Amino acid sequence: MKSPSLTIDAVNSLGRAEFVGCFGAIYEKSPWVAEGAWNARPFVDAAALGNALADVVRHASHAHQLDLLQKHPRLGTRLALSGYSRSEQAGAGLLDVSAAERAELEQLNNSYEAKFGFPFILAVRNADSRSILDSCRTRINHDEKSEFDESLRQVFKIAHFRLSD
């Protein structure tokens, strides 16, 4: 989902509501991240903005981090997706997978969510359905802490891609 580019000076001059309006969707359905990052202004560049957003998540409570993970949509879902998620999943071919791949992804998603309590999250840019399935097959065998940490790393990658766009 492409947004108009803003200079860092323009970003720094945004009011709180405007800032959250521009950056509130970078972290899936979690405008609280942008609200927290607004306090870190002025940003020297886009990297500083990205770091401020990520720092809000890093310093959030476990409960807030879990809530953020739980807001991510299932990969391969046909349900309503945010503009970013729809674009990302379409780019990875997940909206056009075969019936067999869709069934396996559904089964893996169910097992993954039952084990970890949040959906399987993967930054799918430059990925395809085979690599996504392989990653889920591997990661479902992780322990809870390792997978929670890996899922947050994936969220940070997704946010980086979204902010770069």
PDB file of C-alpha atoms in Angstrom:
ATOM      1  CA  MET A   1       0.000   0.000   0.000  1.00  0.00           C
ATOM      2  CA  LYS A   2       1.856   3.029  -1.271  1.00  0.00           C
ATOM      3  CA  SER A   3       1.532   6.302   0.607  1.00  0.00           C
ATOM      4  CA  PRO A   4       2.798   9.679  -0.508  1.00  0.00           C
ATOM      5  CA  SER A   5       6.366  10.349   0.585  1.00  0.00           C
ATOM      6  CA  LEU A   6       6.969  12.859   3.352  1.00  0.00           C
ATOM      7  CA  THR A   7      10.200  14.632   4.130  1.00  0.00           C
ATOM      8  CA  ILE A   8      11.517  14.118   7.635  1.00  0.00           C
ATOM      9  CA  ASP A   9      10.839  17.819   8.313  1.00  0.00           C
ATOM     10  CA  ALA A  10       7.209  17.282   7.297  1.00  0.00           C
ATOM     11  CA  VAL A  11       6.999  14.211   9.552  1.00  0.00           C
ATOM     12  CA  ASN A  12       8.420  16.186  12.473  1.00  0.00           C
ATOM     13  CA  SER A  13       5.886  18.975  11.966  1.00  0.00           C
ATOM     14  CA  LEU A  14       2.853  16.661  12.074  1.00  0.00           C
ATOM     15  CA  GLY A  15       0.511  16.996  15.014  1.00  0.00           C
ATOM     16  CA  ARG A  16      -0.103  13.898  17.116  1.00  0.00           C
ATOM     17  CA  ALA A  17      -3.347  12.912  15.338  1.00  0.00           C
ATOM     18  CA  GLU A  18      -1.838  13.461  11.889  1.00  0.00           C
ATOM     19  CA  PHE A  19       1.270  11.473  12.840  1.00  0.00           C
ATOM     20  CA  VAL A  20      -0.820   8.564  14.097  1.00  0.00           C
ATOM     21  CA  GLY A  21      -2.943   8.824  10.937  1.00  0.00           C
ATOM     22  CA  CYS A  22       0.169   8.487   8.781  1.00  0.00           C
ATOM     23  CA  PHE A  23       2.024   5.827  10.771  1.00  0.00           C
ATOM     24  CA  GLY A  24      -0.629   4.094  12.876  1.00  0.00           C
ATOM     25  CA  ALA A  25      -0.974   1.174  10.443  1.00  0.00           C
ATOM     26  CA  ILE A  26       2.757   0.438  10.158  1.00  0.00           C
ATOM     27  CA  TYR A  27       2.325  -1.998  13.063  1.00  0.00           C
ATOM     28  CA  GLU A  28      -0.802  -4.027  12.255  1.00  0.00           C
ATOM     29  CA  LYS A  29      -3.904  -2.402  13.770  1.00  0.00           C
ATOM     30  CA  SER A  30      -1.811  -0.994  16.615  1.00  0.00           C
ATOM     31  CA  PRO A  31      -1.879   2.814  16.513  1.00  0.00           C
ATOM     32  CA  TRP A  32      -0.529   2.851  20.089  1.00  0.00           C
ATOM     33  CA  VAL A  33       2.909   2.238  18.558  1.00  0.00           C
ATOM     34  CA  ALA A  34       2.781   5.462  16.523  1.00  0.00           C
ATOM     35  CA  GLU A  35       1.284   7.317  19.489  1.00  0.00           C
ATOM     36  CA  GLY A  36       4.281   6.325  21.598  1.00  0.00           C
ATOM     37  CA  ALA A  37       6.818   7.135  18.880  1.00  0.00           C
ATOM     38  CA  TRP A  38       5.408  10.634  18.378  1.00  0.00           C
ATOM     39  CA  ASN A  39       6.987  11.601  21.698  1.00  0.00           C
ATOM     40  CA  ALA A  40      10.466  10.810  20.311  1.00  0.00           C
ATOM     41  CA  ARG A  41      10.332  13.650  17.758  1.00  0.00           C
ATOM     42  CA  PRO A  42      12.195  15.278  16.188  1.00  0.00           C
ATOM     43  CA  PHE A  43      13.580  12.471  14.057  1.00  0.00           C
ATOM     44  CA  VAL A  44      16.846  13.070  12.226  1.00  0.00           C
ATOM     45  CA  ASP A  45      15.884  10.713   9.397  1.00  0.00           C
ATOM     46  CA  ALA A  46      13.596   7.842   8.390  1.00  0.00           C
ATOM     47  CA  ALA A  47      15.809   5.320  10.181  1.00  0.00           C
ATOM     48  CA  ALA A  48      15.350   7.233  13.439  1.00  0.00           C
ATOM     49  CA  LEU A  49      11.582   7.178  12.896  1.00  0.00           C
ATOM     50  CA  GLY A  50      11.696   3.418  12.301  1.00  0.00           C
ATOM     51  CA  ASN A  51      13.818   2.910  15.404  1.00  0.00           C
ATOM     52  CA  ALA A  52      11.449   5.014  17.508  1.00  0.00           C
ATOM     53  CA  LEU A  53       8.486   2.912  16.371  1.00  0.00           C
ATOM     54  CA  ALA A  54      10.368  -0.334  17.045  1.00  0.00           C
ATOM     55  CA  ASP A  55      11.503   0.918  20.476  1.00  0.00           C
ATOM     56  CA  VAL A  56       7.891   1.459  21.511  1.00  0.00           C
ATOM     57  CA  VAL A  57       7.203  -2.214  20.758  1.00  0.00           C
ATOM     58  CA  ARG A  58      10.461  -3.405  22.359  1.00  0.00           C
ATOM     59  CA  HIS A  59       9.648  -1.551  25.587  1.00  0.00           C
ATOM     60  CA  ALA A  60       5.972  -2.527  25.643  1.00  0.00           C
ATOM     61  CA  SER A  61       4.670  -5.052  28.106  1.00  0.00           C
ATOM     62  CA  HIS A  62       4.511  -8.691  27.104  1.00  0.00           C
ATOM     63  CA  ALA A  63       0.711  -8.332  27.009  1.00  0.00           C
ATOM     64  CA  HIS A  64       0.920  -5.431  24.507  1.00  0.00           C
ATOM     65  CA  GLN A  65       3.420  -7.346  22.376  1.00  0.00           C
ATOM     66  CA  LEU A  66       1.169 -10.419  22.403  1.00  0.00           C
ATOM     67  CA  ASP A  67      -1.811  -8.276  21.430  1.00  0.00           C
ATOM     68  CA  LEU A  68       0.206  -6.891  18.515  1.00  0.00           C
ATOM     69  CA  LEU A  69       1.074 -10.420  17.348  1.00  0.00           C
ATOM     70  CA  GLN A  70      -2.551 -11.497  17.674  1.00  0.00           C
ATOM     71  CA  LYS A  71      -3.700  -8.619  15.432  1.00  0.00           C
ATOM     72  CA  HIS A  72      -1.774  -9.984  12.453  1.00  0.00           C
ATOM     73  CA  PRO A  73      -3.936 -11.837   9.949  1.00  0.00           C
ATOM     74  CA  ARG A  74      -3.383 -15.439   9.077  1.00  0.00           C
ATOM     75  CA  LEU A  75      -1.222 -15.920   6.022  1.00  0.00           C
ATOM     76  CA  GLY A  76      -3.311 -17.205   3.138  1.00  0.00           C
ATOM     77  CA  THR A  77      -6.628 -16.123   4.619  1.00  0.00           C
ATOM     78  CA  ARG A  78      -9.470 -15.042   2.397  1.00  0.00           C
ATOM     79  CA  LEU A  79     -10.894 -12.824   5.126  1.00  0.00           C
ATOM     80  CA  ALA A  80     -10.769  -9.043   4.988  1.00  0.00           C
ATOM     81  CA  LEU A  81      -7.172  -7.846   5.178  1.00  0.00           C
ATOM     82  CA  SER A  82      -5.752  -4.413   5.820  1.00  0.00           C
ATOM     83  CA  GLY A  83      -4.413  -2.662   2.723  1.00  0.00           C
ATOM     84  CA  TYR A  84      -0.840  -3.456   3.711  1.00  0.00           C
ATOM     85  CA  SER A  85      -1.556  -7.119   4.460  1.00  0.00           C
ATOM     86  CA  ARG A  86      -3.524  -7.646   1.249  1.00  0.00           C
ATOM     87  CA  SER A  87      -0.689  -6.191  -0.830  1.00  0.00           C
ATOM     88  CA  GLU A  88       1.982  -8.194   1.014  1.00  0.00           C
ATOM     89  CA  GLN A  89       0.121 -11.496   0.757  1.00  0.00           C
ATOM     90  CA  ALA A  90      -0.770 -10.917  -2.894  1.00  0.00           C
ATOM     91  CA  GLY A  91       2.875 -10.166  -3.641  1.00  0.00           C
ATOM     92  CA  ALA A  92       3.851 -13.534  -2.161  1.00  0.00           C
ATOM     93  CA  GLY A  93       1.191 -15.307  -4.228  1.00  0.00           C
ATOM     94  CA  LEU A  94      -0.801 -16.309  -1.146  1.00  0.00           C
ATOM     95  CA  LEU A  95      -4.097 -15.139  -2.594  1.00  0.00           C
ATOM     96  CA  ASP A  96      -3.663 -17.541  -5.525  1.00  0.00           C
ATOM     97  CA  VAL A  97      -2.287 -20.739  -3.952  1.00  0.00           C
ATOM     98  CA  SER A  98      -3.535 -24.158  -4.998  1.00  0.00           C
ATOM     99  CA  ALA A  99      -6.299 -25.864  -3.041  1.00  0.00           C
ATOM    100  CA  ALA A 100      -3.757 -28.321  -1.581  1.00  0.00           C
ATOM    101  CA  GLU A 101      -1.425 -25.516  -0.454  1.00  0.00           C
ATOM    102  CA  ARG A 102      -4.359 -23.591   1.014  1.00  0.00           C
ATOM    103  CA  ALA A 103      -5.465 -26.687   2.946  1.00  0.00           C
ATOM    104  CA  GLU A 104      -1.944 -27.308   4.286  1.00  0.00           C
ATOM    105  CA  LEU A 105      -1.523 -23.667   5.242  1.00  0.00           C
ATOM    106  CA  GLU A 106      -4.889 -23.762   7.023  1.00  0.00           C
ATOM    107  CA  GLN A 107      -3.865 -26.883   8.965  1.00  0.00           C
ATOM    108  CA  LEU A 108      -0.465 -25.398   9.836  1.00  0.00           C
ATOM    109  CA  ASN A 109      -2.081 -22.113  10.907  1.00  0.00           C
ATOM    110  CA  ASN A 110      -4.524 -23.986  13.166  1.00  0.00           C
ATOM    111  CA  SER A 111      -1.752 -26.030  14.793  1.00  0.00           C
ATOM    112  CA  TYR A 112       0.523 -23.005  15.136  1.00  0.00           C
ATOM    113  CA  GLU A 113      -2.168 -20.840  16.760  1.00  0.00           C
ATOM    114  CA  ALA A 114      -3.186 -23.643  19.115  1.00  0.00           C
ATOM    115  CA  LYS A 115       0.434 -23.997  20.249  1.00  0.00           C
ATOM    116  CA  PHE A 116       1.493 -20.343  20.468  1.00  0.00           C
ATOM    117  CA  GLY A 117      -1.716 -18.315  20.867  1.00  0.00           C
ATOM    118  CA  PHE A 118      -1.091 -16.009  17.888  1.00  0.00           C
ATOM    119  CA  PRO A 119      -0.966 -16.441  14.110  1.00  0.00           C
ATOM    120  CA  PHE A 120       2.120 -17.495  12.194  1.00  0.00           C
ATOM    121  CA  ILE A 121       3.850 -14.249  11.194  1.00  0.00           C
ATOM    122  CA  LEU A 122       6.393 -13.970   8.422  1.00  0.00           C
ATOM    123  CA  ALA A 123       7.622 -10.972   6.448  1.00  0.00           C
ATOM    124  CA  VAL A 124       6.573 -12.358   3.065  1.00  0.00           C
ATOM    125  CA  ARG A 125       8.211  -9.813   0.784  1.00  0.00           C
ATOM    126  CA  ASN A 126      10.396 -11.748  -1.692  1.00  0.00           C
ATOM    127  CA  ALA A 127       8.900 -15.042  -0.474  1.00  0.00           C
ATOM    128  CA  ASP A 128       6.717 -17.542  -2.292  1.00  0.00           C
ATOM    129  CA  SER A 129       4.165 -20.070  -1.084  1.00  0.00           C
ATOM    130  CA  ARG A 130       6.739 -22.885  -0.886  1.00  0.00           C
ATOM    131  CA  SER A 131       9.168 -20.902   1.318  1.00  0.00           C
ATOM    132  CA  ILE A 132       6.272 -19.716   3.494  1.00  0.00           C
ATOM    133  CA  LEU A 133       5.038 -23.275   4.027  1.00  0.00           C
ATOM    134  CA  ASP A 134       8.605 -24.454   4.736  1.00  0.00           C
ATOM    135  CA  SER A 135       9.088 -21.701   7.309  1.00  0.00           C
ATOM    136  CA  CYS A 136       5.838 -22.551   9.079  1.00  0.00           C
ATOM    137  CA  ARG A 137       6.694 -26.275   9.112  1.00  0.00           C
ATOM    138  CA  THR A 138      10.020 -25.430  10.776  1.00  0.00           C
ATOM    139  CA  ARG A 139       8.894 -22.761  13.195  1.00  0.00           C
ATOM    140  CA  ILE A 140       5.970 -24.758  14.569  1.00  0.00           C
ATOM    141  CA  ASN A 141       8.618 -26.907  16.279  1.00  0.00           C
ATOM    142  CA  HIS A 142      10.127 -23.950  18.191  1.00  0.00           C
ATOM    143  CA  ASP A 143       9.604 -23.453  21.901  1.00  0.00           C
ATOM    144  CA  GLU A 144       7.237 -20.669  22.991  1.00  0.00           C
ATOM    145  CA  LYS A 145       9.856 -18.057  23.921  1.00  0.00           C
ATOM    146  CA  SER A 146      11.931 -18.592  20.769  1.00  0.00           C
ATOM    147  CA  GLU A 147       8.857 -18.330  18.580  1.00  0.00           C
ATOM    148  CA  PHE A 148       7.527 -15.257  20.368  1.00  0.00           C
ATOM    149  CA  ASP A 149      10.905 -13.565  19.823  1.00  0.00           C
ATOM    150  CA  GLU A 150      11.071 -14.685  16.175  1.00  0.00           C
ATOM    151  CA  SER A 151       7.548 -13.438  15.553  1.00  0.00           C
ATOM    152  CA  LEU A 152       8.480 -10.019  16.933  1.00  0.00           C
ATOM    153  CA  ARG A 153      11.550  -9.995  14.644  1.00  0.00           C
ATOM    154  CA  GLN A 154       9.229 -10.711  11.720  1.00  0.00           C
ATOM    155  CA  VAL A 155       6.910  -7.879  12.818  1.00  0.00           C
ATOM    156  CA  PHE A 156       9.900  -5.513  12.848  1.00  0.00           C
ATOM    157  CA  LYS A 157      10.822  -6.621   9.303  1.00  0.00           C
ATOM    158  CA  ILE A 158       7.249  -6.090   8.125  1.00  0.00           C
ATOM    159  CA  ALA A 159       7.203  -2.620   9.711  1.00  0.00           C
ATOM    160  CA  HIS A 160      10.528  -1.770   8.061  1.00  0.00           C
ATOM    161  CA  PHE A 161       9.159  -2.728   4.637  1.00  0.00           C
ATOM    162  CA  ARG A 162       5.965  -0.756   5.227  1.00  0.00           C
ATOM    163  CA  LEU A 163       7.825   2.315   6.397  1.00  0.00           C
ATOM    164  CA  SER A 164      10.222   2.073   3.443  1.00  0.00           C
ATOM    165  CA  ASP A 165       7.280   2.021   1.065  1.00  0.00           C
TER     166      ASP A 165
END
